mmCIF file of C-alpha atoms in Angstrom:
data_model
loop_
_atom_site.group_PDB
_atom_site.id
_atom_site.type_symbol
_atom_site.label_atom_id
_atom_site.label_comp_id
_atom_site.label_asym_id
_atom_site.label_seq_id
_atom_site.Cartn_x
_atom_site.Cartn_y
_atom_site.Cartn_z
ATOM 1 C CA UNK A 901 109.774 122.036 93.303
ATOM 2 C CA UNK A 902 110.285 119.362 95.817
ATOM 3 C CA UNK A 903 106.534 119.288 97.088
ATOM 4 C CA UNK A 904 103.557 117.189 95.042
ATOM 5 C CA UNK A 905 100.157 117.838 96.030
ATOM 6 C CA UNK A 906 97.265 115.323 94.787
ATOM 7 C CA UNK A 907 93.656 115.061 95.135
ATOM 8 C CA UNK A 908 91.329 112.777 94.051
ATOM 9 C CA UNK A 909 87.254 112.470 94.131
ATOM 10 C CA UNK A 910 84.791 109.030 93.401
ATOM 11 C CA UNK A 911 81.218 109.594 93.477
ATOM 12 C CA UNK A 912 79.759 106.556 92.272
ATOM 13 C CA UNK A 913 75.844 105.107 91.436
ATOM 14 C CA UNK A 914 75.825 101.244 90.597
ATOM 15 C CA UNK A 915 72.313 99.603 90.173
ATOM 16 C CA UNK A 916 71.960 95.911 90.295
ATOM 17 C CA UNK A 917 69.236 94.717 87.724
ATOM 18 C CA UNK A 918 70.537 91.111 87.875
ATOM 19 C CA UNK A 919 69.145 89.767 91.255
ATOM 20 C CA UNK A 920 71.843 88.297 92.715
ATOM 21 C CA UNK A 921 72.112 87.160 96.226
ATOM 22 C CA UNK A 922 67.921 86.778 95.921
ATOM 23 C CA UNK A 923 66.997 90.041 95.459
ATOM 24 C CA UNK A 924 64.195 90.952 93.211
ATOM 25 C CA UNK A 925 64.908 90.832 89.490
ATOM 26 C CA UNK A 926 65.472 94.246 87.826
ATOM 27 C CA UNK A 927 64.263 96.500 90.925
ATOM 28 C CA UNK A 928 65.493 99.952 90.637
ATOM 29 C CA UNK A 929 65.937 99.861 94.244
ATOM 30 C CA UNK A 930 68.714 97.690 93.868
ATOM 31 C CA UNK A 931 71.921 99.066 94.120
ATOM 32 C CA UNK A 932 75.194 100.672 95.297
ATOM 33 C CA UNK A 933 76.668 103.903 96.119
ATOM 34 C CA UNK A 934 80.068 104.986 97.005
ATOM 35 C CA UNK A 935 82.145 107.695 97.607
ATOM 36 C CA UNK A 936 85.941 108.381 97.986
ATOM 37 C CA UNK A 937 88.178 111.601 98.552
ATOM 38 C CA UNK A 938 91.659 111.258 98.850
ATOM 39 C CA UNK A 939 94.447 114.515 99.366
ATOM 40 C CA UNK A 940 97.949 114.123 100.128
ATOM 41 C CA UNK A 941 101.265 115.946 100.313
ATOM 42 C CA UNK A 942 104.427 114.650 99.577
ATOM 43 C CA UNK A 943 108.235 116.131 99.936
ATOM 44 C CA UNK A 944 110.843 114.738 98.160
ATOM 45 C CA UNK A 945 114.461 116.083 98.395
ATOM 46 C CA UNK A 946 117.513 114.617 97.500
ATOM 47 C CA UNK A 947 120.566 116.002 99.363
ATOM 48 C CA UNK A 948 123.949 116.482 98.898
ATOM 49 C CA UNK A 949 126.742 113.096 99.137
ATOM 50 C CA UNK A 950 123.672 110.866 97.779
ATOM 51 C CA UNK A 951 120.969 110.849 100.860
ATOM 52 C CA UNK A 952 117.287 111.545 99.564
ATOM 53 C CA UNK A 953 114.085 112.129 101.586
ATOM 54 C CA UNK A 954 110.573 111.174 101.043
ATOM 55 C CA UNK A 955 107.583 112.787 103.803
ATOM 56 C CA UNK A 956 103.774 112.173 103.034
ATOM 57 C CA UNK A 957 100.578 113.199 104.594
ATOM 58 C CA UNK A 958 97.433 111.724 103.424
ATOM 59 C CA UNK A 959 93.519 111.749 103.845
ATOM 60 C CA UNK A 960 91.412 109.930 103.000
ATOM 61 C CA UNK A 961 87.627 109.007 103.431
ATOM 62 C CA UNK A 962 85.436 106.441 102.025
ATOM 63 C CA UNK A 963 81.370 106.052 102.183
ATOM 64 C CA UNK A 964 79.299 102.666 100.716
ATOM 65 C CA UNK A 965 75.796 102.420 101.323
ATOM 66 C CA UNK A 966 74.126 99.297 99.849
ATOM 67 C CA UNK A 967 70.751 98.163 98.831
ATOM 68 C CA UNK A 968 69.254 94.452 97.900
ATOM 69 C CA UNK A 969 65.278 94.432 97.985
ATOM 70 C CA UNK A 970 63.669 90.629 97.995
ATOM 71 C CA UNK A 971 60.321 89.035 98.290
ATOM 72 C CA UNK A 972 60.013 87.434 102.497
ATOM 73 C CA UNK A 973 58.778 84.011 101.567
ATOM 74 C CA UNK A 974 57.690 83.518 105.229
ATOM 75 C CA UNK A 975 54.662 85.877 104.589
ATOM 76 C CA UNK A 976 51.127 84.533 103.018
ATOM 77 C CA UNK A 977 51.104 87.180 100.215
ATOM 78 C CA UNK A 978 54.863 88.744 98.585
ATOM 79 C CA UNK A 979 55.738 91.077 100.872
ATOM 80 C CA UNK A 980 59.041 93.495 99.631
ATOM 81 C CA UNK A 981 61.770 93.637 101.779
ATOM 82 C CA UNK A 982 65.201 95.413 101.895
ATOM 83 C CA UNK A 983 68.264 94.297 103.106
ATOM 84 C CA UNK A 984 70.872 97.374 103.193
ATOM 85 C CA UNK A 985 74.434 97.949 104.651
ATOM 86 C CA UNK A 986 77.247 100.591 104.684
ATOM 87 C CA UNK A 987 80.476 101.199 105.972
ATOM 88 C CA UNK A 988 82.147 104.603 106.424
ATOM 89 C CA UNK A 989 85.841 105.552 106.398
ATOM 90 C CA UNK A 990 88.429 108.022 107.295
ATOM 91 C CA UNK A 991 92.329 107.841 107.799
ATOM 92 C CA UNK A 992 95.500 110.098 108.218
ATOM 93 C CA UNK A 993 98.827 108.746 107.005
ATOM 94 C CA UNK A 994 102.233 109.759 106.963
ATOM 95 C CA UNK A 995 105.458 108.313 106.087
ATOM 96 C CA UNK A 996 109.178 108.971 106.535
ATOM 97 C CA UNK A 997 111.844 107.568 104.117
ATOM 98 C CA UNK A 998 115.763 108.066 103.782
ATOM 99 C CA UNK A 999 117.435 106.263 101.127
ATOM 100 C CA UNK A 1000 121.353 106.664 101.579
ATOM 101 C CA UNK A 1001 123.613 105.982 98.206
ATOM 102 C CA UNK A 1002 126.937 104.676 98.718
ATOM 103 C CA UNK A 1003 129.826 103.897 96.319
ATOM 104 C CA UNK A 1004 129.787 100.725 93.544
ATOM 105 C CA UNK A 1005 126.135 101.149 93.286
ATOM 106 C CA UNK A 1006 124.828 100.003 97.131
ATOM 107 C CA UNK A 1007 121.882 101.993 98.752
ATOM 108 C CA UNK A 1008 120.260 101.493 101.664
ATOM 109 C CA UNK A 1009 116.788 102.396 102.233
ATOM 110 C CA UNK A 1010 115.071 102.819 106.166
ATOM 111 C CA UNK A 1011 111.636 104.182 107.309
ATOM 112 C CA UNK A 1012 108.432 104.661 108.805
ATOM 113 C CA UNK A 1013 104.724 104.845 108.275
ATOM 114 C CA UNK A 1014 102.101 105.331 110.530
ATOM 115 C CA UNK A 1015 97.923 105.164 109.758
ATOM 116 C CA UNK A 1016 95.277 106.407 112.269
ATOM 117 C CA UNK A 1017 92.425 104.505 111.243
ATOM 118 C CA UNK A 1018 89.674 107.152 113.179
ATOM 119 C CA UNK A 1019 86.817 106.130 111.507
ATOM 120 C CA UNK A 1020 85.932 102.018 110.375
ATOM 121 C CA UNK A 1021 82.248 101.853 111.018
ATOM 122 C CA UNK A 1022 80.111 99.219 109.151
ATOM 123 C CA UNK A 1023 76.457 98.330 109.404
ATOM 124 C CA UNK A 1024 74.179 95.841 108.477
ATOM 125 C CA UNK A 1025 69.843 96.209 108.445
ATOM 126 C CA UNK A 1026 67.006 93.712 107.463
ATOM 127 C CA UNK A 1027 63.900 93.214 108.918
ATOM 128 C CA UNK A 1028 64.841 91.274 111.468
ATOM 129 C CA UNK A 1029 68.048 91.905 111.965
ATOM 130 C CA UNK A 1030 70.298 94.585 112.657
ATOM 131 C CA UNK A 1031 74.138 95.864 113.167
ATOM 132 C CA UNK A 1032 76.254 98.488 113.577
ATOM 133 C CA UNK A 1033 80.070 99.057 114.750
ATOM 134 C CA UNK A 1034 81.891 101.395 115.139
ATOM 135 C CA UNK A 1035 85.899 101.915 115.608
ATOM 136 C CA UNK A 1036 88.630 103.063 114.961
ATOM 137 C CA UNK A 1037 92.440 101.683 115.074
ATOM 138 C CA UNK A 1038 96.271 102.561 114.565
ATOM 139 C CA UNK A 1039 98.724 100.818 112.700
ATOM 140 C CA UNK A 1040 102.468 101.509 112.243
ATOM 141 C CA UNK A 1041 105.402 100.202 110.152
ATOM 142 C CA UNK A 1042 109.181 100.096 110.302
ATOM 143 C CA UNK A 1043 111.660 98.908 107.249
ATOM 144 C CA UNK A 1044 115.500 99.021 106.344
ATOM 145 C CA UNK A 1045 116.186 97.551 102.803
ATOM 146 C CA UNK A 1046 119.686 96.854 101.535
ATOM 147 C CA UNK A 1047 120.018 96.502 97.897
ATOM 148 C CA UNK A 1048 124.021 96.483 96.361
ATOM 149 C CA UNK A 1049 125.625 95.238 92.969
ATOM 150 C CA UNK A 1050 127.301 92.173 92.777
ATOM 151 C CA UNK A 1051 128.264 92.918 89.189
ATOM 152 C CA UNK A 1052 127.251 95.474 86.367
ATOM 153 C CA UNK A 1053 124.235 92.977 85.466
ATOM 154 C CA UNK A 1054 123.074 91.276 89.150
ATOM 155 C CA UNK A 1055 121.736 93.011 92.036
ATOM 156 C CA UNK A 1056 120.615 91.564 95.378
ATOM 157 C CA UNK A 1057 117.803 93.591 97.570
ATOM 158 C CA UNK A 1058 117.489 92.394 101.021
ATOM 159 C CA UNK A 1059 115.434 94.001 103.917
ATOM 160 C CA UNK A 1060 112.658 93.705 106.670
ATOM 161 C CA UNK A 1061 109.679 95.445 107.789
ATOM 162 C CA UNK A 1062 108.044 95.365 111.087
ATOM 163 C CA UNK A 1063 104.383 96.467 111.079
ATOM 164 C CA UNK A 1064 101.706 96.052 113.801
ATOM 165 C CA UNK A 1065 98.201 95.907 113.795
ATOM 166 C CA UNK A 1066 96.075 97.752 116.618
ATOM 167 C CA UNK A 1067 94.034 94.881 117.754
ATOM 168 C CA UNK A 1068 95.782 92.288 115.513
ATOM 169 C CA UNK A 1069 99.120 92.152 116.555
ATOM 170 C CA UNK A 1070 101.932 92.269 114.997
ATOM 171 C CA UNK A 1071 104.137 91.226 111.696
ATOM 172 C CA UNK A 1072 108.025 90.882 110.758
ATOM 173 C CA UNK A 1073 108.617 90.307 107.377
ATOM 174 C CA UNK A 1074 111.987 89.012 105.969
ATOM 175 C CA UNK A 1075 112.527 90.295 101.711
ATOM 176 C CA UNK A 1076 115.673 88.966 100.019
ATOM 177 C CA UNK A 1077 115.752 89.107 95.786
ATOM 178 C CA UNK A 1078 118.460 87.986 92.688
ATOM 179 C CA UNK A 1079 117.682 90.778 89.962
ATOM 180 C CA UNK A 1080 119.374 89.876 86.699
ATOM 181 C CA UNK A 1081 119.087 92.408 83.905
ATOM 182 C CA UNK A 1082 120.155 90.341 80.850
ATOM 183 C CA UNK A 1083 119.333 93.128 78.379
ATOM 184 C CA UNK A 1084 118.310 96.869 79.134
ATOM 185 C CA UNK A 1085 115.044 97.389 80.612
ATOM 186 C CA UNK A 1086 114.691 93.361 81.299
ATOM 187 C CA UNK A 1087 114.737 92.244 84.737
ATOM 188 C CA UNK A 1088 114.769 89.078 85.754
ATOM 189 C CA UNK A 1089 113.395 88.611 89.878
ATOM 190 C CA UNK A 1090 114.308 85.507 91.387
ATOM 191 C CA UNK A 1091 111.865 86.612 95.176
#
C-alpha cells in the first residue's frame, strides 16, 4: 500500500597487498573492514484535489576498522609496526514532504528533514601516537520549491533550502532551472 520498508546489510573484508602509504609489501595484515546496516520506513500518500505526502524514518550505522603494518626505520634491526584507525557510526533520520498540484501544470513542493548524528567517533593508533573522538551532532533542513509551465515544452523550477550544521553553522541555498524538453524523454537543464 502506501508504506515501503527497506533494509540493507555491507559486511566487507578488503586486504591491501600493494603497500601503499609505506606499509609492508603484500602483508596479510594489511587491510580494511567495514560494515553498514541501513532500515527505513517510508509513507507515501497522495490525497484528494492533488496534495501528496512523503514521511521517512531511517537508521543507519556504519563501522571501519583499518590496518597498515610498516617497517620503523628509526630502530637498528626492522622492527614491524602497525598503524590502525576506525570510525564508528549511527544516525536517525526523518523527513516530511508536501507537494501541492495546482492547475496548468504548477506544483509546489515544501519540507523538512532532520538527522541526529548520535554516534561520529573516529580513532587513530601507532606506536607513538594515539587518538580518539568521540561525538555526536544534529542537523536539520527546510525547503519550498516552485516549479510551473511556461508552455507545453519549458518548465522553470525555482526554490530554497535552509539547512544548518550543529557545530558548523548554517546554509541558505538559492535553486532556479530552464527545463526544455525538445523531444519526449529529452530534457534539456539550463541550472
Amino acid at each position: 500500500g502506501d508504506f515501503t520498508l527497506e533494509a540493507a546489510r555491507v559486511d566487507r573484508t578488503k586486504r591491501i597487498p600493494t603497500a601503499p602509504w609505506d606499509t609492508i609489501f603484500n602483508d596479510t595484515g594489511a587491510g580494511t573492514e567495514d560494515e553498514g546496516t541501513l532500515a527505513g520506513l517510508a509513507y507515501a500518500h497522495v490525497f484528494p484535489r492533488d496534495l501528496e505526502v512523503l514521511a521517512r524514518l531511517s537508521y543507519g550505522r556504519f563501522d571501519y576498522d583499518g590496518s597498515y603494518p610498516y617497517w620503523r626505520p628509526e630502530t637498528l634491526l626492522p622492527e614491524r609496526a602497525v598503524t590502525a584507525d576506525n570510525s564508528r557510526g549511527e544516525s536517525w533520520a526523518g523527513e516530511l514532504q508536501l507537494t501541492k498540484g495546482f492547475r496548468g501544470g504548477h506544483k509546489v513542493i515544501g519540507g523538512f528533514e532532520v538527522r541526529a548524528n548520535t554516534r561520529q567517533d573516529q580513532g587513530f593508533t601507532d606506536v607513538d601516537f594515539a587518538f580518539q573522538d568521540r561525538s555526536d551532532s544534529t542537523n536539520w533542513g527546510l525547503f519550498v520549491h516552485d516549479e510551473f509551465a511556461l508552455a507545453p515544452a519549458v518548465r522553470v523550477s525555482a526554490g530554497v533550502r535552509h539547512d544548518h550544521y550543529e557545530g558548523h553553522g548554517s546554509s541558505t541555498n538559492p535553486r532556479l532551472a530552464l527545463i526544455v524538453t525538445p523531444a519526449p524523454a529529452t530534457p534539456v537543464q539550463l541550472l
